[in-house]
Amino acid sequence: MPAVWVFVEQEGDGPTSLGLELLAKGRELGDATVVLLGPGSDEVFSILGDHGARAVLHLDGGDRLPSGPVAAALADRAGSDPPELILMGQAYNDRDIAGRLAARLGVGVLSNASDVRLTGGGVETDHEILGGTQIATASASQGPYIVLARPKSFVAEAVGGDAPTIEKLELPDIGAAEGRITETHVEEREGPQLGEASIVVSGGRGLGSADAYELVERLGKQLKGATGATRAIVDAGWVPYSKQVGQTGKTVKPEVYIACGISGAMQHLVGMKDAKTIIAINKDADAPIFSIADLGVVGDVHKVLPKLIEALESR
Amino acid sequence: MNVIVCVKQIPDPATPYRLEEGTNWLIRPEEQILDDTDRYGVEMGLQLVEPSGGTVTVVSMGPAGSGQGIRQALAMGADDAILIEDTSLRGSDALTTARVLAAAVGRREFGLVIAGTESTDGYSGVVPQMLAEILDVPALTYATKVEVDEGSVTIHRQTVAGYDVVTSSLPAVVSVTAGVVEPRYPTFKGIMDAKKKSIETLSMGDLGAERAPEQLVLSIVDAAERTAGRKIEDDGDAHEAIVALLAERKVI
Ligand SMILES: Cc1cc2nc3c(=O)[nH]c(=O)nc-3n(C[C@H](O)[C@H](O)[C@H](O)COP(=O)(O)OP(=O)(O)OC[C@H]3O[C@@H](n4cnc5c(N)ncnc54)[C@H](O)[C@@H]3O)c2cc1C
Ligand SMILES: Nc1ncnc2c1ncn2[C@@H]1O[C@H](COP(=O)(O)O)[C@@H](O)[C@H]1O
C-alpha cells in the first residue's frame, strides 16, 4: 500500500470537515497518516482513527504563523522516508504549507484538483477548467506528489478504525522566515454553516446595495438555510469574505441554491453548480446563470424576493 | 523601502480562453492585459513607498507580447519593470515560476515583495508561498490590510472564521486580496511617463534558475453539462413558481 499523508486541521474539538473529506480519499488510496495541525486531544485523535487514520503526525503551531515551521518539519520528516502522496485541501493554511513544502522538496504542486489517483508509481489529478466546462487530467513527474483538492470533492466517512499511533513533531527554528499571530478575530455567525447547509440563498451585485442583502438574509432564515455571496459584493464590503461562494471562496453542494441578482460568472459557478436544484432570479434574460438554473425567474429581486418571503411566512 | 510587485500579463478574461492542441497550454495572444488581481498589489506598493520615498519595481514572467500589461502597471506609477521572457519557460508550473521570480527579485534590494493571492488564468495560488520559501523570508498571505513600520510588517490575514493579525520582520513576501486597497486609474500623464520608464528584459541564461520537475496535462474532456431548466418572466406571480418548486423538493 502506498504511504499517503493527509493534512488535517483542528477546529475547536474536532477535525475540519475538509480534513475528514481528504482522509476518506487518502485511506482509499493507501496507508493514511494524518498530519494534524492544532493543539490535539484524545477526542480529535479518536475521530481521526474512526475515519481510517493509522498514524498521526502531530504539529502544534501555537501563535507561530504555521507555514514556515510546519513546512520545515514536514520536509525534514519526509527526508528519510517520503510518502508517495501528500494530500491537502484548497484552503489557506494548506496552500501556504504546500507552497513552502514543495519549494523545499523541489517538487511541484497540483492545485485545484477535484480527484486524485495513484497509478502504480505515478499520479493523476482531475481539474475543472474553463469554468467547469472541461476536465483536465494532469500528472507530475516526480514525487512526493503534493495535491491540493477542492473542498467537497470527497465524502467523509467513519469506518470504525482503531486509535492511531501518535508521533509529535517539534517545530524547528526557522530564523528570519518566522511570522507571529498576535490577534485572532472571529466574525459572528447565525444559522447553519455555509458549507454544510442544505439550502443556500446567495446575493450578488444585482441587489444594488449593501442594505438590500437583508432580503437574502430574511429568505435564508425563513428557509433555515445559510446565506452566501459573490466575490463582487464581498470586495465591495457589503458582506464578509466568509460568505463568498466560488473558485476563491466556498464550494457548496446544497439541496437548493437560490441565486439572487447574480450574473453567473464562471468563477462563481464552479462553487455552486453541483447543487441539486438551482433557482435564479435575474432581470437580464441572457444572464449566464440561467444556463444552469432548473428554475430561472427573469425579474427584479426587489419585487420577487419580498413576495417570496411573504408567501413563505404565511404558509 | 523598495517594494517589488509580482504582476502577470494575461489574456483578457472577457475573451474565450483557448488551449493549444497537443500541449493543452493556454494560448497567449500578442495583446495581454495586466491581471486585475495584480492591480491591487501595484496600488499597495505605491501607497507603501509614498511616505518613505522608495521605489516600486514590477516583475513579470511570460511572453512579453506588446507589453501592454506591464505598461499598465508603470502607468499607475511603478518606477520600472523586470520582464523574464524565454521560450523554454512555456508551460511552466508554479515552482518554476517561483524560482524564476526569486532569481529576478534577488538581483534587487527590497523590503517587501507583493503578489496577488491567485492569478486569474492559472490560479495555482501557491506562487507567493514558494517565492517566500526560496527567498527564505516569511509569507504573510491573504492580506486584507497591510502596515509597514521600521523593519516590520503587520497584516490582517483572512481566515475562514474572520481574520488574524500577523506580523513579521522585513524583508517579507505579502500576498494581497482584492479589496485591500482601491487601485488607481492611470492618468494621462502616467500613461505618457510610462513610455519612458525602463523595462529590463531577462532570459533564463541571465538568471540561472532551474526548471522544476515537469507537470503534464494528459487529456481534456468535456465535463458533464448541467442543462437549463424552465425560464419564466416575472409577471408579478413568479414567487409562486418558486414556492411550488421548494415544496416539490420537500425543503418547505
Ligand atoms: C481569480 C478570480 C477569482 C474569482 N473568484 C470568485 C469567487 O470565488 N466567487 C465569485 O462569486 N466570483 C469570483 N470572481 C469574480 C467573478 O468573475 C465575477 O466578477 C463575480 O462573480 C460577479 O458577481 P455578481 O454576479 O454579483 O456581479 P455581476 O456580474 O455584476 O452581476 C450582477 C447581476 O445582477 C443582475 N441584476 C441587476 N439588477 C438586478 C435586479 N434589480 N434584479 C435582479 N437582477 C439584477 C444583472 O443582470 C447581473 O446579471 C473571481 C474572479 C477572478 C478573476
Ligand atoms: N508569471 C508570473 N509573473 C509574475 N508574477 C506571477 C506570475 N505567476 C504568478 N505570479 C504572482 O503570484 C500570484 C499568484 O499566482 P498563482 O500562484 O499562479 O495563482 C499572482 O497574483 C502574481 O502576483
mmCIF file of N, CA, C and O in Angstrom, chain A residues 232-294:
data_model
loop_
_atom_site.group_PDB
_atom_site.id
_atom_site.type_symbol
_atom_site.label_atom_id
_atom_site.label_comp_id
_atom_site.label_asym_id
_atom_site.label_seq_id
_atom_site.Cartn_x
_atom_site.Cartn_y
_atom_site.Cartn_z
ATOM 1 N N ALA A 232 -18.040 39.824 -6.026
ATOM 2 C CA ALA A 232 -18.261 41.243 -6.326
ATOM 3 C C ALA A 232 -18.744 41.991 -5.088
ATOM 4 O O ALA A 232 -18.287 43.092 -4.796
ATOM 5 N N ILE A 233 -19.679 41.391 -4.336
ATOM 6 C CA ILE A 233 -20.209 42.129 -3.188
ATOM 7 C C ILE A 233 -19.363 41.938 -1.925
ATOM 8 O O ILE A 233 -19.454 42.716 -0.997
ATOM 9 N N VAL A 234 -18.534 40.898 -1.934
ATOM 10 C CA VAL A 234 -17.562 40.756 -0.833
ATOM 11 C C VAL A 234 -16.490 41.840 -1.000
ATOM 12 O O VAL A 234 -16.172 42.573 -0.067
ATOM 13 N N ASP A 235 -15.984 41.983 -2.228
ATOM 14 C CA ASP A 235 -14.968 43.010 -2.487
ATOM 15 C C ASP A 235 -15.521 44.410 -2.224
ATOM 16 O O ASP A 235 -14.801 45.308 -1.806
ATOM 17 N N ALA A 236 -16.827 44.585 -2.489
ATOM 18 C CA ALA A 236 -17.441 45.896 -2.268
ATOM 19 C C ALA A 236 -17.656 46.167 -0.778
ATOM 20 O O ALA A 236 -18.062 47.260 -0.402
ATOM 21 N N GLY A 237 -17.405 45.151 0.054
ATOM 22 C CA GLY A 237 -17.527 45.330 1.501
ATOM 23 C C GLY A 237 -18.960 45.210 2.011
ATOM 24 O O GLY A 237 -19.236 45.555 3.159
ATOM 25 N N TRP A 238 -19.881 44.677 1.194
ATOM 26 C CA TRP A 238 -21.273 44.530 1.654
ATOM 27 C C TRP A 238 -21.405 43.422 2.680
ATOM 28 O O TRP A 238 -22.190 43.506 3.599
ATOM 29 N N VAL A 239 -20.658 42.332 2.464
ATOM 30 C CA VAL A 239 -20.720 41.169 3.357
ATOM 31 C C VAL A 239 -19.304 40.647 3.576
ATOM 32 O O VAL A 239 -18.425 40.895 2.754
ATOM 33 N N PRO A 240 -19.080 39.903 4.688
ATOM 34 C CA PRO A 240 -17.727 39.400 4.938
ATOM 35 C C PRO A 240 -17.332 38.290 3.969
ATOM 36 O O PRO A 240 -18.174 37.614 3.380
ATOM 37 N N TYR A 241 -16.032 38.111 3.848
ATOM 38 C CA TYR A 241 -15.485 37.111 2.935
ATOM 39 C C TYR A 241 -15.996 35.698 3.231
ATOM 40 O O TYR A 241 -16.131 34.874 2.324
ATOM 41 N N SER A 242 -16.300 35.433 4.510
ATOM 42 C CA SER A 242 -16.723 34.075 4.876
ATOM 43 C C SER A 242 -17.970 33.638 4.106
ATOM 44 O O SER A 242 -18.288 32.460 4.056
ATOM 45 N N LYS A 243 -18.663 34.583 3.463
ATOM 46 C CA LYS A 243 -19.867 34.230 2.707
ATOM 47 C C LYS A 243 -19.595 33.956 1.230
ATOM 48 O O LYS A 243 -20.483 33.560 0.488
ATOM 49 N N GLN A 244 -18.371 34.184 0.790
ATOM 50 C CA GLN A 244 -18.094 34.073 -0.653
ATOM 51 C C GLN A 244 -18.161 32.638 -1.165
ATOM 52 O O GLN A 244 -17.532 31.736 -0.640
ATOM 53 N N VAL A 245 -18.943 32.463 -2.228
ATOM 54 C CA VAL A 245 -19.074 31.166 -2.879
ATOM 55 C C VAL A 245 -18.339 31.245 -4.208
ATOM 56 O O VAL A 245 -18.505 32.208 -4.948
ATOM 57 N N GLY A 246 -17.530 30.243 -4.511
ATOM 58 C CA GLY A 246 -16.883 30.228 -5.819
ATOM 59 C C GLY A 246 -15.447 29.759 -5.772
ATOM 60 O O GLY A 246 -14.983 29.260 -4.756
ATOM 61 N N GLN A 247 -14.785 29.972 -6.870
ATOM 62 C CA GLN A 247 -13.414 29.492 -7.052
ATOM 63 C C GLN A 247 -12.491 29.886 -5.913
ATOM 64 O O GLN A 247 -11.680 29.094 -5.462
ATOM 65 N N THR A 248 -12.597 31.126 -5.460
ATOM 66 C CA THR A 248 -11.717 31.577 -4.388
ATOM 67 C C THR A 248 -12.472 31.706 -3.077
ATOM 68 O O THR A 248 -12.013 32.327 -2.132
ATOM 69 N N GLY A 249 -13.677 31.132 -3.021
ATOM 70 C CA GLY A 249 -14.444 31.122 -1.790
ATOM 71 C C GLY A 249 -14.844 29.698 -1.460
ATOM 72 O O GLY A 249 -14.069 28.769 -1.670
ATOM 73 N N LYS A 250 -16.065 29.521 -0.966
ATOM 74 C CA LYS A 250 -16.504 28.186 -0.563
ATOM 75 C C LYS A 250 -17.132 27.420 -1.720
ATOM 76 O O LYS A 250 -17.670 28.004 -2.645
ATOM 77 N N THR A 251 -17.054 26.101 -1.628
ATOM 78 C CA THR A 251 -17.777 25.234 -2.543
ATOM 79 C C THR A 251 -18.997 24.728 -1.801
ATOM 80 O O THR A 251 -18.864 24.238 -0.690
ATOM 81 N N VAL A 252 -20.168 24.858 -2.377
ATOM 82 C CA VAL A 252 -21.377 24.372 -1.706
ATOM 83 C C VAL A 252 -22.094 23.367 -2.602
ATOM 84 O O VAL A 252 -22.035 23.460 -3.822
ATOM 85 N N LYS A 253 -22.722 22.393 -1.972
ATOM 86 C CA LYS A 253 -23.492 21.399 -2.726
ATOM 87 C C LYS A 253 -24.830 21.171 -2.039
ATOM 88 O O LYS A 253 -25.144 20.058 -1.619
ATOM 89 N N PRO A 254 -25.643 22.210 -1.859
ATOM 90 C CA PRO A 254 -26.882 22.055 -1.111
ATOM 91 C C PRO A 254 -27.978 21.384 -1.943
ATOM 92 O O PRO A 254 -27.809 21.182 -3.150
ATOM 93 N N GLU A 255 -29.091 21.086 -1.289
ATOM 94 C CA GLU A 255 -30.276 20.576 -1.999
ATOM 95 C C GLU A 255 -30.799 21.664 -2.935
ATOM 96 O O GLU A 255 -31.170 21.391 -4.063
ATOM 97 N N VAL A 256 -30.860 22.886 -2.399
ATOM 98 C CA VAL A 256 -31.376 24.001 -3.201
ATOM 99 C C VAL A 256 -30.461 25.213 -3.063
ATOM 100 O O VAL A 256 -30.061 25.573 -1.950
ATOM 101 N N TYR A 257 -30.129 25.827 -4.190
ATOM 102 C CA TYR A 257 -29.324 27.054 -4.211
ATOM 103 C C TYR A 257 -30.160 28.136 -4.890
ATOM 104 O O TYR A 257 -30.652 27.935 -5.993
ATOM 105 N N ILE A 258 -30.353 29.249 -4.206
ATOM 106 C CA ILE A 258 -31.145 30.343 -4.783
ATOM 107 C C ILE A 258 -30.213 31.527 -5.038
ATOM 108 O O ILE A 258 -29.642 32.095 -4.106
ATOM 109 N N ALA A 259 -30.014 31.871 -6.317
ATOM 110 C CA ALA A 259 -29.095 32.944 -6.709
ATOM 111 C C ALA A 259 -29.894 34.205 -6.999
ATOM 112 O O ALA A 259 -30.723 34.220 -7.905
ATOM 113 N N CYS A 260 -29.645 35.263 -6.227
ATOM 114 C CA CYS A 260 -30.416 36.486 -6.359
ATOM 115 C C CYS A 260 -29.552 37.627 -6.890
ATOM 116 O O CYS A 260 -28.631 38.070 -6.204
ATOM 117 N N GLY A 261 -29.816 38.062 -8.106
ATOM 118 C CA GLY A 261 -29.044 39.167 -8.677
ATOM 119 C C GLY A 261 -27.603 38.791 -8.927
ATOM 120 O O GLY A 261 -26.682 39.571 -8.704
ATOM 121 N N ILE A 262 -27.390 37.555 -9.380
ATOM 122 C CA ILE A 262 -26.044 37.021 -9.660
ATOM 123 C C ILE A 262 -25.945 36.721 -11.154
ATOM 124 O O ILE A 262 -26.820 36.047 -11.703
ATOM 125 N N SER A 263 -24.878 37.222 -11.792
ATOM 126 C CA SER A 263 -24.787 37.038 -13.246
ATOM 127 C C SER A 263 -24.446 35.594 -13.633
ATOM 128 O O SER A 263 -24.913 35.094 -14.647
ATOM 129 N N GLY A 264 -23.612 34.930 -12.807
ATOM 130 C CA GLY A 264 -23.223 33.566 -13.140
ATOM 131 C C GLY A 264 -21.867 33.500 -13.820
ATOM 132 O O GLY A 264 -21.676 32.738 -14.771
ATOM 133 N N ALA A 265 -20.903 34.311 -13.320
ATOM 134 C CA ALA A 265 -19.535 34.245 -13.836
ATOM 135 C C ALA A 265 -18.971 32.862 -13.542
ATOM 136 O O ALA A 265 -19.328 32.246 -12.534
ATOM 137 N N MET A 266 -18.072 32.378 -14.416
ATOM 138 C CA MET A 266 -17.595 31.002 -14.229
ATOM 139 C C MET A 266 -16.929 30.794 -12.876
ATOM 140 O O MET A 266 -17.053 29.735 -12.295
ATOM 141 N N GLN A 267 -16.281 31.850 -12.353
ATOM 142 C CA GLN A 267 -15.636 31.681 -11.039
ATOM 143 C C GLN A 267 -16.667 31.501 -9.929
ATOM 144 O O GLN A 267 -16.358 30.964 -8.882
ATOM 145 N N HIS A 268 -17.879 31.975 -10.147
ATOM 146 C CA HIS A 268 -18.933 31.739 -9.161
ATOM 147 C C HIS A 268 -19.536 30.346 -9.371
ATOM 148 O O HIS A 268 -19.759 29.597 -8.420
ATOM 149 N N LEU A 269 -19.768 30.001 -10.635
ATOM 150 C CA LEU A 269 -20.424 28.724 -10.943
ATOM 151 C C LEU A 269 -19.661 27.514 -10.412
ATOM 152 O O LEU A 269 -20.272 26.568 -9.918
ATOM 153 N N VAL A 270 -18.323 27.544 -10.462
ATOM 154 C CA VAL A 270 -17.580 26.360 -10.002
ATOM 155 C C VAL A 270 -17.841 26.082 -8.525
ATOM 156 O O VAL A 270 -17.681 24.955 -8.086
ATOM 157 N N GLY A 271 -18.283 27.089 -7.779
ATOM 158 C CA GLY A 271 -18.533 26.871 -6.361
ATOM 159 C C GLY A 271 -19.929 26.398 -6.024
ATOM 160 O O GLY A 271 -20.191 26.041 -4.880
ATOM 161 N N MET A 272 -20.868 26.407 -7.015
ATOM 162 C CA MET A 272 -22.253 26.065 -6.662
ATOM 163 C C MET A 272 -22.994 25.210 -7.686
ATOM 164 O O MET A 272 -24.115 24.800 -7.468
ATOM 165 N N LYS A 273 -22.330 24.912 -8.809
ATOM 166 C CA LYS A 273 -23.063 24.246 -9.887
ATOM 167 C C LYS A 273 -23.472 22.810 -9.558
ATOM 168 O O LYS A 273 -24.277 22.220 -10.263
ATOM 169 N N ASP A 274 -22.920 22.253 -8.468
ATOM 170 C CA ASP A 274 -23.301 20.896 -8.105
ATOM 171 C C ASP A 274 -24.450 20.847 -7.108
ATOM 172 O O ASP A 274 -24.766 19.789 -6.555
ATOM 173 N N ALA A 275 -25.116 21.987 -6.884
ATOM 174 C CA ALA A 275 -26.326 21.987 -6.063
ATOM 175 C C ALA A 275 -27.361 21.115 -6.772
ATOM 176 O O ALA A 275 -27.403 21.084 -8.002
ATOM 177 N N LYS A 276 -28.208 20.410 -5.988
ATOM 178 C CA LYS A 276 -29.206 19.529 -6.622
ATOM 179 C C LYS A 276 -30.182 20.338 -7.463
ATOM 180 O O LYS A 276 -30.490 19.974 -8.587
ATOM 181 N N THR A 277 -30.703 21.428 -6.873
ATOM 182 C CA THR A 277 -31.651 22.278 -7.591
ATOM 183 C C THR A 277 -31.156 23.717 -7.535
ATOM 184 O O THR A 277 -30.771 24.192 -6.471
ATOM 185 N N ILE A 278 -31.160 24.385 -8.684
ATOM 186 C CA ILE A 278 -30.721 25.792 -8.718
ATOM 187 C C ILE A 278 -31.877 26.680 -9.175
ATOM 188 O O ILE A 278 -32.520 26.403 -10.192
ATOM 189 N N ILE A 279 -32.136 27.703 -8.377
ATOM 190 C CA ILE A 279 -33.161 28.688 -8.720
ATOM 191 C C ILE A 279 -32.449 30.025 -8.874
ATOM 192 O O ILE A 279 -31.626 30.379 -8.031
ATOM 193 N N ALA A 280 -32.727 30.745 -9.955
ATOM 194 C CA ALA A 280 -32.050 32.028 -10.173
ATOM 195 C C ALA A 280 -33.061 33.125 -10.458
ATOM 196 O O ALA A 280 -34.030 32.908 -11.185
ATOM 197 N N ILE A 281 -32.807 34.285 -9.850
ATOM 198 C CA ILE A 281 -33.634 35.468 -10.129
ATOM 199 C C ILE A 281 -32.696 36.532 -10.673
ATOM 200 O O ILE A 281 -31.720 36.918 -10.001
ATOM 201 N N ASN A 282 -32.945 36.979 -11.891
ATOM 202 C CA ASN A 282 -32.075 37.973 -12.517
ATOM 203 C C ASN A 282 -32.899 38.735 -13.544
ATOM 204 O O ASN A 282 -33.705 38.140 -14.245
ATOM 205 N N LYS A 283 -32.694 40.041 -13.625
ATOM 206 C CA LYS A 283 -33.566 40.793 -14.535
ATOM 207 C C LYS A 283 -33.102 40.741 -15.982
ATOM 208 O O LYS A 283 -33.836 41.137 -16.872
ATOM 209 N N ASP A 284 -31.885 40.214 -16.181
ATOM 210 C CA ASP A 284 -31.379 40.084 -17.553
ATOM 211 C C ASP A 284 -31.651 38.665 -18.069
ATOM 212 O O ASP A 284 -31.072 37.693 -17.587
ATOM 213 N N ALA A 285 -32.531 38.540 -19.049
ATOM 214 C CA ALA A 285 -32.926 37.221 -19.556
ATOM 215 C C ALA A 285 -31.742 36.436 -20.126
ATOM 216 O O ALA A 285 -31.801 35.213 -20.242
ATOM 217 N N ASP A 286 -30.654 37.136 -20.477
ATOM 218 C CA ASP A 286 -29.495 36.453 -21.061
ATOM 219 C C ASP A 286 -28.387 36.186 -20.045
ATOM 220 O O ASP A 286 -27.273 35.808 -20.414
ATOM 221 N N ALA A 287 -28.651 36.390 -18.771
ATOM 222 C CA ALA A 287 -27.611 36.173 -17.756
ATOM 223 C C ALA A 287 -27.152 34.712 -17.800
ATOM 224 O O ALA A 287 -27.972 33.798 -17.890
ATOM 225 N N PRO A 288 -25.826 34.473 -17.751
ATOM 226 C CA PRO A 288 -25.302 33.095 -17.842
ATOM 227 C C PRO A 288 -25.839 32.151 -16.763
ATOM 228 O O PRO A 288 -25.917 30.945 -16.977
ATOM 229 N N ILE A 289 -26.230 32.692 -15.621
ATOM 230 C CA ILE A 289 -26.728 31.837 -14.536
ATOM 231 C C ILE A 289 -27.928 31.006 -15.005
ATOM 232 O O ILE A 289 -28.125 29.879 -14.564
ATOM 233 N N PHE A 290 -28.710 31.547 -15.950
ATOM 234 C CA PHE A 290 -29.898 30.825 -16.411
ATOM 235 C C PHE A 290 -29.544 29.541 -17.151
ATOM 236 O O PHE A 290 -30.374 28.648 -17.262
ATOM 237 N N SER A 291 -28.310 29.461 -17.671
ATOM 238 C CA SER A 291 -27.960 28.261 -18.434
ATOM 239 C C SER A 291 -27.800 27.037 -17.545
ATOM 240 O O SER A 291 -27.755 25.912 -18.034
ATOM 241 N N ILE A 292 -27.712 27.241 -16.212
ATOM 242 C CA ILE A 292 -27.619 26.066 -15.333
ATOM 243 C C ILE A 292 -28.752 26.023 -14.317
ATOM 244 O O ILE A 292 -28.782 25.157 -13.445
ATOM 245 N N ALA A 293 -29.710 26.967 -14.423
ATOM 246 C CA ALA A 293 -30.787 27.027 -13.430
ATOM 247 C C ALA A 293 -31.928 26.076 -13.787
ATOM 248 O O ALA A 293 -32.335 25.993 -14.938
ATOM 249 N N ASP A 294 -32.425 25.344 -12.791
ATOM 250 C CA ASP A 294 -33.594 24.486 -13.007
ATOM 251 C C ASP A 294 -34.841 25.351 -13.147
ATOM 252 O O ASP A 294 -35.742 25.037 -13.900
#
